[in-house]
PDB file of C-alpha atoms in Angstrom:
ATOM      1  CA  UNK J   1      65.901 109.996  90.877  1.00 60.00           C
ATOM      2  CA  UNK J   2      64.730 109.904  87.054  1.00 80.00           C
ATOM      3  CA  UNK J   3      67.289 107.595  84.958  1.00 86.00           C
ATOM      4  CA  UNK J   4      68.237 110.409  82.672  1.00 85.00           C
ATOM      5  CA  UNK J   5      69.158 112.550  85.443  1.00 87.00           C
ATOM      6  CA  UNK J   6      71.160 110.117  87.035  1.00 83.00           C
ATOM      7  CA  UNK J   7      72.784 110.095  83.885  1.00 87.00           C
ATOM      8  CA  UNK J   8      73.617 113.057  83.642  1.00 88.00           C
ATOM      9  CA  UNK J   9      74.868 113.610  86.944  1.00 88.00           C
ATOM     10  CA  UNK J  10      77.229 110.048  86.904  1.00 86.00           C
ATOM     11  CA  UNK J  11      79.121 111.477  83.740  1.00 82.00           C
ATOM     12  CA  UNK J  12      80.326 114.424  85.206  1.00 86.00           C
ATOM     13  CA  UNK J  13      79.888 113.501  88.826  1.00 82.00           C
ATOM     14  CA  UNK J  14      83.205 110.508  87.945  1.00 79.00           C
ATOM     15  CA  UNK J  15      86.174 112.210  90.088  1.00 77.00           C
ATOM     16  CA  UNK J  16      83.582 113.208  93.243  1.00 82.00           C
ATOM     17  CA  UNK J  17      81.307 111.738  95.525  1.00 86.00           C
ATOM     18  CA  UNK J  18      78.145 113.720  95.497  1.00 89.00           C
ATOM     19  CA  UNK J  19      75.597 113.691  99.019  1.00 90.00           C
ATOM     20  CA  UNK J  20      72.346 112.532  98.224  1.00 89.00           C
ATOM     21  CA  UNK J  21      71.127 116.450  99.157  1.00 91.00           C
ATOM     22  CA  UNK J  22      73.147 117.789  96.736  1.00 90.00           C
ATOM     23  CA  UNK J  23      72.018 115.420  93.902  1.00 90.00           C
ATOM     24  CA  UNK J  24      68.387 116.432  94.971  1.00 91.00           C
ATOM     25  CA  UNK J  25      69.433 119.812  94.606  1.00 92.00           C
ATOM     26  CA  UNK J  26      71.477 119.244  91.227  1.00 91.00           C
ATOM     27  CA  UNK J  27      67.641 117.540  89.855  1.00 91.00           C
ATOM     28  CA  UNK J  28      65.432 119.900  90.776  1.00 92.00           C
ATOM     29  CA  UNK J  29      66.454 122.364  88.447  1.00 92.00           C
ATOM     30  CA  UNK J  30      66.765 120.324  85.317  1.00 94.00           C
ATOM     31  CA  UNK J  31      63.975 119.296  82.853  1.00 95.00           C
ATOM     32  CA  UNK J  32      64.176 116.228  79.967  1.00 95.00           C
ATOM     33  CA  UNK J  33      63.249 118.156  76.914  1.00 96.00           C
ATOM     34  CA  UNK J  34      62.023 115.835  73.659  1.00 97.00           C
ATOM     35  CA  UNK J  35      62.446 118.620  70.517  1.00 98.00           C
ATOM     36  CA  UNK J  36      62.275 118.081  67.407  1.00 98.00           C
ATOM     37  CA  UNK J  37      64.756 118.508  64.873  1.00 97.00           C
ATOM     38  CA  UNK J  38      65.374 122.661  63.424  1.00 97.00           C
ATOM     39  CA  UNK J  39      64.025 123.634  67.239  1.00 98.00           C
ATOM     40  CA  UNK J  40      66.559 126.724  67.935  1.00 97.00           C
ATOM     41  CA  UNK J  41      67.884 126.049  70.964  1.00 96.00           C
ATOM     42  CA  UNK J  42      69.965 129.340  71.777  1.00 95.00           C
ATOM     43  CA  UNK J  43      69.843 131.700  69.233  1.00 95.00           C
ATOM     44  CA  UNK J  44      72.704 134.577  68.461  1.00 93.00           C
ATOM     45  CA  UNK J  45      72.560 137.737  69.946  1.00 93.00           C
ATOM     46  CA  UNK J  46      70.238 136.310  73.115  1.00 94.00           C
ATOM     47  CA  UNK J  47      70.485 135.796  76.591  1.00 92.00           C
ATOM     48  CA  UNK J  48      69.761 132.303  77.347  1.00 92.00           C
ATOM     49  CA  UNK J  49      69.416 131.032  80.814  1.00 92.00           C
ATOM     50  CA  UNK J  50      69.831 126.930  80.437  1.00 93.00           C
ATOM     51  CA  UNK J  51      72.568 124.652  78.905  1.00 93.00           C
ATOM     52  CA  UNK J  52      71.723 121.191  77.516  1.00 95.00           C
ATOM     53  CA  UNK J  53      72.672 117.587  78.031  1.00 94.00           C
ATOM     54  CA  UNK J  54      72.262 115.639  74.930  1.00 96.00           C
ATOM     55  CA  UNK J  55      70.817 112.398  75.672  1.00 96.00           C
ATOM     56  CA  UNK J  56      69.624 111.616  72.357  1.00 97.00           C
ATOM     57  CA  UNK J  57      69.781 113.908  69.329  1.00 97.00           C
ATOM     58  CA  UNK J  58      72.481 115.861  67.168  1.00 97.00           C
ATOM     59  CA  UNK J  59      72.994 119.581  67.596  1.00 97.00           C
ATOM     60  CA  UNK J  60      75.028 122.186  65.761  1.00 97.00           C
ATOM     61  CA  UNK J  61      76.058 125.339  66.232  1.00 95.00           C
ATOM     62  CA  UNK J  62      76.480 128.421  63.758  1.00 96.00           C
ATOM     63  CA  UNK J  63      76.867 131.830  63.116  1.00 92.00           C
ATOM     64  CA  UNK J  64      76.160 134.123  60.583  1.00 90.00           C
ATOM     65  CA  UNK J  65      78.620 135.707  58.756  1.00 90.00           C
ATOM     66  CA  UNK J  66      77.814 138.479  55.752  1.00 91.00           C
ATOM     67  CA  UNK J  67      74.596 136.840  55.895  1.00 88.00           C
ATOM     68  CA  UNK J  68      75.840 133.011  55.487  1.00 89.00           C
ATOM     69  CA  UNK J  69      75.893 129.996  58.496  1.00 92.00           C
ATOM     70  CA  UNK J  70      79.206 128.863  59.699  1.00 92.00           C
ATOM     71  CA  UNK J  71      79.086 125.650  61.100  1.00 93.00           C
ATOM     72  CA  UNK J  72      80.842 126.195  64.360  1.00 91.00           C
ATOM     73  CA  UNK J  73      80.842 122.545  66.002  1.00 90.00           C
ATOM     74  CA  UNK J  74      78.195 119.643  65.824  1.00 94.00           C
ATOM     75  CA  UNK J  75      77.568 117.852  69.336  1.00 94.00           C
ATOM     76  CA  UNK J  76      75.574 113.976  69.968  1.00 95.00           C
ATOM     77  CA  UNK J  77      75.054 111.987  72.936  1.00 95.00           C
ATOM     78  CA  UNK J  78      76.729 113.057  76.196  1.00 93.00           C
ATOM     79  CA  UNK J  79      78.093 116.064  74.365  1.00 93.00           C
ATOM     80  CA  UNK J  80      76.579 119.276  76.628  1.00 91.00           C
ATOM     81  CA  UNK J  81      75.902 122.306  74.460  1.00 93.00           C
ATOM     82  CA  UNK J  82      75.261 125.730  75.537  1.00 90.00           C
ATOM     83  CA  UNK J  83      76.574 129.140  74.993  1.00 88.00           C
ATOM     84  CA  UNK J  84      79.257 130.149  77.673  1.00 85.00           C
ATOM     85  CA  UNK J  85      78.320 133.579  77.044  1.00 87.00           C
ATOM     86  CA  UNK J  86      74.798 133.126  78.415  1.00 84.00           C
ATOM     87  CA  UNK J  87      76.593 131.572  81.650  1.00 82.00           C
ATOM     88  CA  UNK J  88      77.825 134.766  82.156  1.00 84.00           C
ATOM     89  CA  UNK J  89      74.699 136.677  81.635  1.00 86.00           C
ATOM     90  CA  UNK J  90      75.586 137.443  78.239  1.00 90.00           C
ATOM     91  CA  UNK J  91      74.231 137.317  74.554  1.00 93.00           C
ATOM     92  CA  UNK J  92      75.369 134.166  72.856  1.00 93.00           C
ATOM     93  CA  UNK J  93      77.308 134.811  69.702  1.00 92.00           C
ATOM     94  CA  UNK J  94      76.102 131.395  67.558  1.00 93.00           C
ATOM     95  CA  UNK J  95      73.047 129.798  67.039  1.00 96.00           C
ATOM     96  CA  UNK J  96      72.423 126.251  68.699  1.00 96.00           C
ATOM     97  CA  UNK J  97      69.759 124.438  66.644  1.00 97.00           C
ATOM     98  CA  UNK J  98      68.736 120.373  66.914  1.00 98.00           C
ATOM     99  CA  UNK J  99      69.558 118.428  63.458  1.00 97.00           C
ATOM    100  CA  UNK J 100      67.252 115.485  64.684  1.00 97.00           C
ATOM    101  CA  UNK J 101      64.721 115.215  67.128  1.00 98.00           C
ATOM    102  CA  UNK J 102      66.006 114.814  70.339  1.00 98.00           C
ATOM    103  CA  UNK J 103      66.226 114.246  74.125  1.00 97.00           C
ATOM    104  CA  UNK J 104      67.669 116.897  76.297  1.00 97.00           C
ATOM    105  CA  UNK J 105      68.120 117.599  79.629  1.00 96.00           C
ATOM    106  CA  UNK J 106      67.899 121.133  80.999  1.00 96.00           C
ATOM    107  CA  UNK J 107      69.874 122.644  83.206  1.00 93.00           C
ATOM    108  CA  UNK J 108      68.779 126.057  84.552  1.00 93.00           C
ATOM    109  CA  UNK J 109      71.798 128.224  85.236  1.00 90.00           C
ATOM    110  CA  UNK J 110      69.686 131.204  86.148  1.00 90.00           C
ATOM    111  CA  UNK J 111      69.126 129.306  89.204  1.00 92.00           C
ATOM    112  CA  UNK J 112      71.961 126.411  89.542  1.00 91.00           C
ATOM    113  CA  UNK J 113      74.546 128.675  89.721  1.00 90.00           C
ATOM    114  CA  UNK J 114      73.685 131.150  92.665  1.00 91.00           C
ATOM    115  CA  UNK J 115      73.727 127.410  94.217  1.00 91.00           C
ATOM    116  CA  UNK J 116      77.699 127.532  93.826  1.00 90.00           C
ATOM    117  CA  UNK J 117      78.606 130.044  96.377  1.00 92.00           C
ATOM    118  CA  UNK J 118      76.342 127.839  99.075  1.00 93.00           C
ATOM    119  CA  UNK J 119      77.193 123.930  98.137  1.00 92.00           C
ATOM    120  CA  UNK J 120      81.073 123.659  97.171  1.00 92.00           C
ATOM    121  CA  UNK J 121      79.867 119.978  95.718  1.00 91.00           C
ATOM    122  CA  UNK J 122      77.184 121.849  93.657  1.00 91.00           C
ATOM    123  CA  UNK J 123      80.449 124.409  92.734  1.00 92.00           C
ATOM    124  CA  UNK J 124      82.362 121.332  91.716  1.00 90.00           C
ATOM    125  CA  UNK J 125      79.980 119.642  89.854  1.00 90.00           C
ATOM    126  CA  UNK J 126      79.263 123.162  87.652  1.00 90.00           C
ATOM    127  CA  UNK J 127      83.049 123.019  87.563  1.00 90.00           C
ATOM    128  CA  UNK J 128      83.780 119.917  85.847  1.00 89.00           C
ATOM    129  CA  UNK J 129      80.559 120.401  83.035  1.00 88.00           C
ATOM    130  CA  UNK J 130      82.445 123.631  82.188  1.00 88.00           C
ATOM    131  CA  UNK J 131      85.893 122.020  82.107  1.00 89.00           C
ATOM    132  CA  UNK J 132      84.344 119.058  79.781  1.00 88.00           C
ATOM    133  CA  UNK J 133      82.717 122.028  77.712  1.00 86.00           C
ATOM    134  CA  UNK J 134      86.413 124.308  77.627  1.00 88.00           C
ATOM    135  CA  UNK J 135      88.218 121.160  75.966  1.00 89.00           C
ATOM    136  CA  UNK J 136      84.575 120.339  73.966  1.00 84.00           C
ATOM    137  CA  UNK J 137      85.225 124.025  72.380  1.00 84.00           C
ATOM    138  CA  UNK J 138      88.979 123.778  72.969  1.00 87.00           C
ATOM    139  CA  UNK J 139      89.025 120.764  70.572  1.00 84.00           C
ATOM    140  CA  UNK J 140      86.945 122.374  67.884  1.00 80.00           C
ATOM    141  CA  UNK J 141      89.156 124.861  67.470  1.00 82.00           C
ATOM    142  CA  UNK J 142      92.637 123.330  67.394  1.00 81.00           C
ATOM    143  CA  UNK J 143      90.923 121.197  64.692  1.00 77.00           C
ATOM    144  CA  UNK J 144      89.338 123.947  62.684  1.00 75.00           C
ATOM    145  CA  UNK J 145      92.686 126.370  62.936  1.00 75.00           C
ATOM    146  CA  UNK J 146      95.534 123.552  62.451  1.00 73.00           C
ATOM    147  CA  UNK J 147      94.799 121.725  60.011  1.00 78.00           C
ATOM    148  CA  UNK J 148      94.053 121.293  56.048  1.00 83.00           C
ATOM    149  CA  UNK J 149      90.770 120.614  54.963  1.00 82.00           C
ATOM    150  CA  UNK J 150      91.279 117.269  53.567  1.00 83.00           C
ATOM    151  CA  UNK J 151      92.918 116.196  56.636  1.00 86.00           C
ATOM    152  CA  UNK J 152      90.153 117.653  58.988  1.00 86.00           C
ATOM    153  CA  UNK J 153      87.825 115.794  56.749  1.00 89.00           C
ATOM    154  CA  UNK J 154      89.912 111.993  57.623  1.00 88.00           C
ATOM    155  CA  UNK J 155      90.005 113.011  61.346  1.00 88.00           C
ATOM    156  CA  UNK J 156      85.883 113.220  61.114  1.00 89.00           C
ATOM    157  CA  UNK J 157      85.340 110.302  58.771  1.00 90.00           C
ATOM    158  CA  UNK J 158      88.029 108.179  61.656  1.00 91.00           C
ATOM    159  CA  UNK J 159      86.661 109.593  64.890  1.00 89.00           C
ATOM    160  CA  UNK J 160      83.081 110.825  64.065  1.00 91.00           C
ATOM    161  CA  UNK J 161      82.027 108.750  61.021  1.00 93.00           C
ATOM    162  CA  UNK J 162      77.935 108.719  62.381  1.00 94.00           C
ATOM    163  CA  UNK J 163      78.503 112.850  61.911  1.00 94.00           C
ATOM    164  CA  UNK J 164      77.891 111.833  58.266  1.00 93.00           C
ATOM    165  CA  UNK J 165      74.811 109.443  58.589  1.00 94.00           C
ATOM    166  CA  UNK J 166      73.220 112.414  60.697  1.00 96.00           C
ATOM    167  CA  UNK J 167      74.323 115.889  60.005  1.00 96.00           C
ATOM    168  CA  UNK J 168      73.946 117.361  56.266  1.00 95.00           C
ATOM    169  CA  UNK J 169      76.550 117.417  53.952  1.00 93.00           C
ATOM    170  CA  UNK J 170      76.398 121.099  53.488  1.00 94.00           C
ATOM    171  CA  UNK J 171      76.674 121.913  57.413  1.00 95.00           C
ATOM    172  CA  UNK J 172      79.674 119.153  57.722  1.00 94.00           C
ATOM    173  CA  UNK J 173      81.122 121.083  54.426  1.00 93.00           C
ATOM    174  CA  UNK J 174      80.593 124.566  56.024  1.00 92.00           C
ATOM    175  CA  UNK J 175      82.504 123.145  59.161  1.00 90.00           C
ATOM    176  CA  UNK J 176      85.244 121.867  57.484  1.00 90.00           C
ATOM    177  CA  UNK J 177      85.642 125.182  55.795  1.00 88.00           C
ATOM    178  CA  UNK J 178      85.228 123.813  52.061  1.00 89.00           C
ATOM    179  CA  UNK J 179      82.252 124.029  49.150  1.00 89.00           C
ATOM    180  CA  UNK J 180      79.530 120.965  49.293  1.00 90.00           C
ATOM    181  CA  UNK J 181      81.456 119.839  45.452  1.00 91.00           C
ATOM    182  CA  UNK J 182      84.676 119.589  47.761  1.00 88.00           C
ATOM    183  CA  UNK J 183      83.493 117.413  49.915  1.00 89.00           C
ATOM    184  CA  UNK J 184      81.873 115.382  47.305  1.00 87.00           C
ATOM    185  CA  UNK J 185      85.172 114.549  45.395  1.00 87.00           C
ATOM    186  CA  UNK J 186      86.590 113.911  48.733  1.00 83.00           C
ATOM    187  CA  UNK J 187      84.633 111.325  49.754  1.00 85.00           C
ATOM    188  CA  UNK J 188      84.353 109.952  46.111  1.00 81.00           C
ATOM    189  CA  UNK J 189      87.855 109.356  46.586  1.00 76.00           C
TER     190      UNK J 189
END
């Protein structure tokens, strides 16, 4: 089994003992992707039939609103991305695009996911990505709803201080829901 891949599958394979089968199943329907950085991933409005596993890289996601991007989230290592939308056969509503090149892995749910009505270890696996994804999303938006935007910006500089070293200043001020001078004076402080 490829050492990305195995990877993968440990982190969210940690409460359940996968068969060997089922692992083999699990990899042959993943890829390792190297992109390079402003490669759309999953663009608004489109189906999409694969979710990522960020190996190495840093992803956002957007939308557009009256024309402008929102930064909805931003996403590094062992962060998966995707559009939960596109799980269900749907159009995504944001835009996933890499903000540095980047390793990926993969994973087709066109054709993993028919797999979870046959293999209740394949079902359980799918399970917990989406579960780690739910509090992933769940997580962005307690912080973007509940709080000020001076004290969003001290959570991120406490718990995600590399977002600043790797994402532009304009997306992180865009997240946080303030103007690029904003977040200047803030961090001047």
């Amino acid at each position: 089994m490829d050492i990305l891949f195995k990877t993968f599958i440990d982190h969210f394979a940690t409460n359940q003992q996968l068969s060997t089968h089922t692992k083999v199943e699990i990899c042959s329907h993943l890829s390792v992707l190297n992109l390079y950085k402003k490669h759309v991933l999953i663009k608004e409005n489109q189906r999409h039939d694969y979710a990522y596993f960020v190996i190495k890289g840093a992803v956002r996601s957007y939308y557009l609103k009256d024309g402008v991007e929102v930064n909805a989230w931003f996403a590094l290592e062992n962060d998966i991305v995707g559009s939960l939308h596109n799980f269900k056969g749907n159009p995504s509503r944001e835009t996933i695009e890499l903000m540095e090149n980047s390793t990926l892995i993969s994973i087709n749910l066109k054709k993993i996911k028919p797999l979870m009505f046959s293999n209740i270890e394949i079902a359980n696996f799918i399970n917990a990505i989406i579960e780690d994804y739910a509090l992933f999303l769940e997580d962005k938006i307690y912080f973007s709803q509940m709080m000020r935007s001076v004290d969003k910006y001290l959570i991120l500089l406490e718990k995600e201080p590399q977002l600043f070293q790797r994402i532009p200043l304009t997306y992180i001020a865009s997240f946080l829901g303030i103007s690029r001078e904003t977040l200047s004076r803030l961090r001047a402080k």
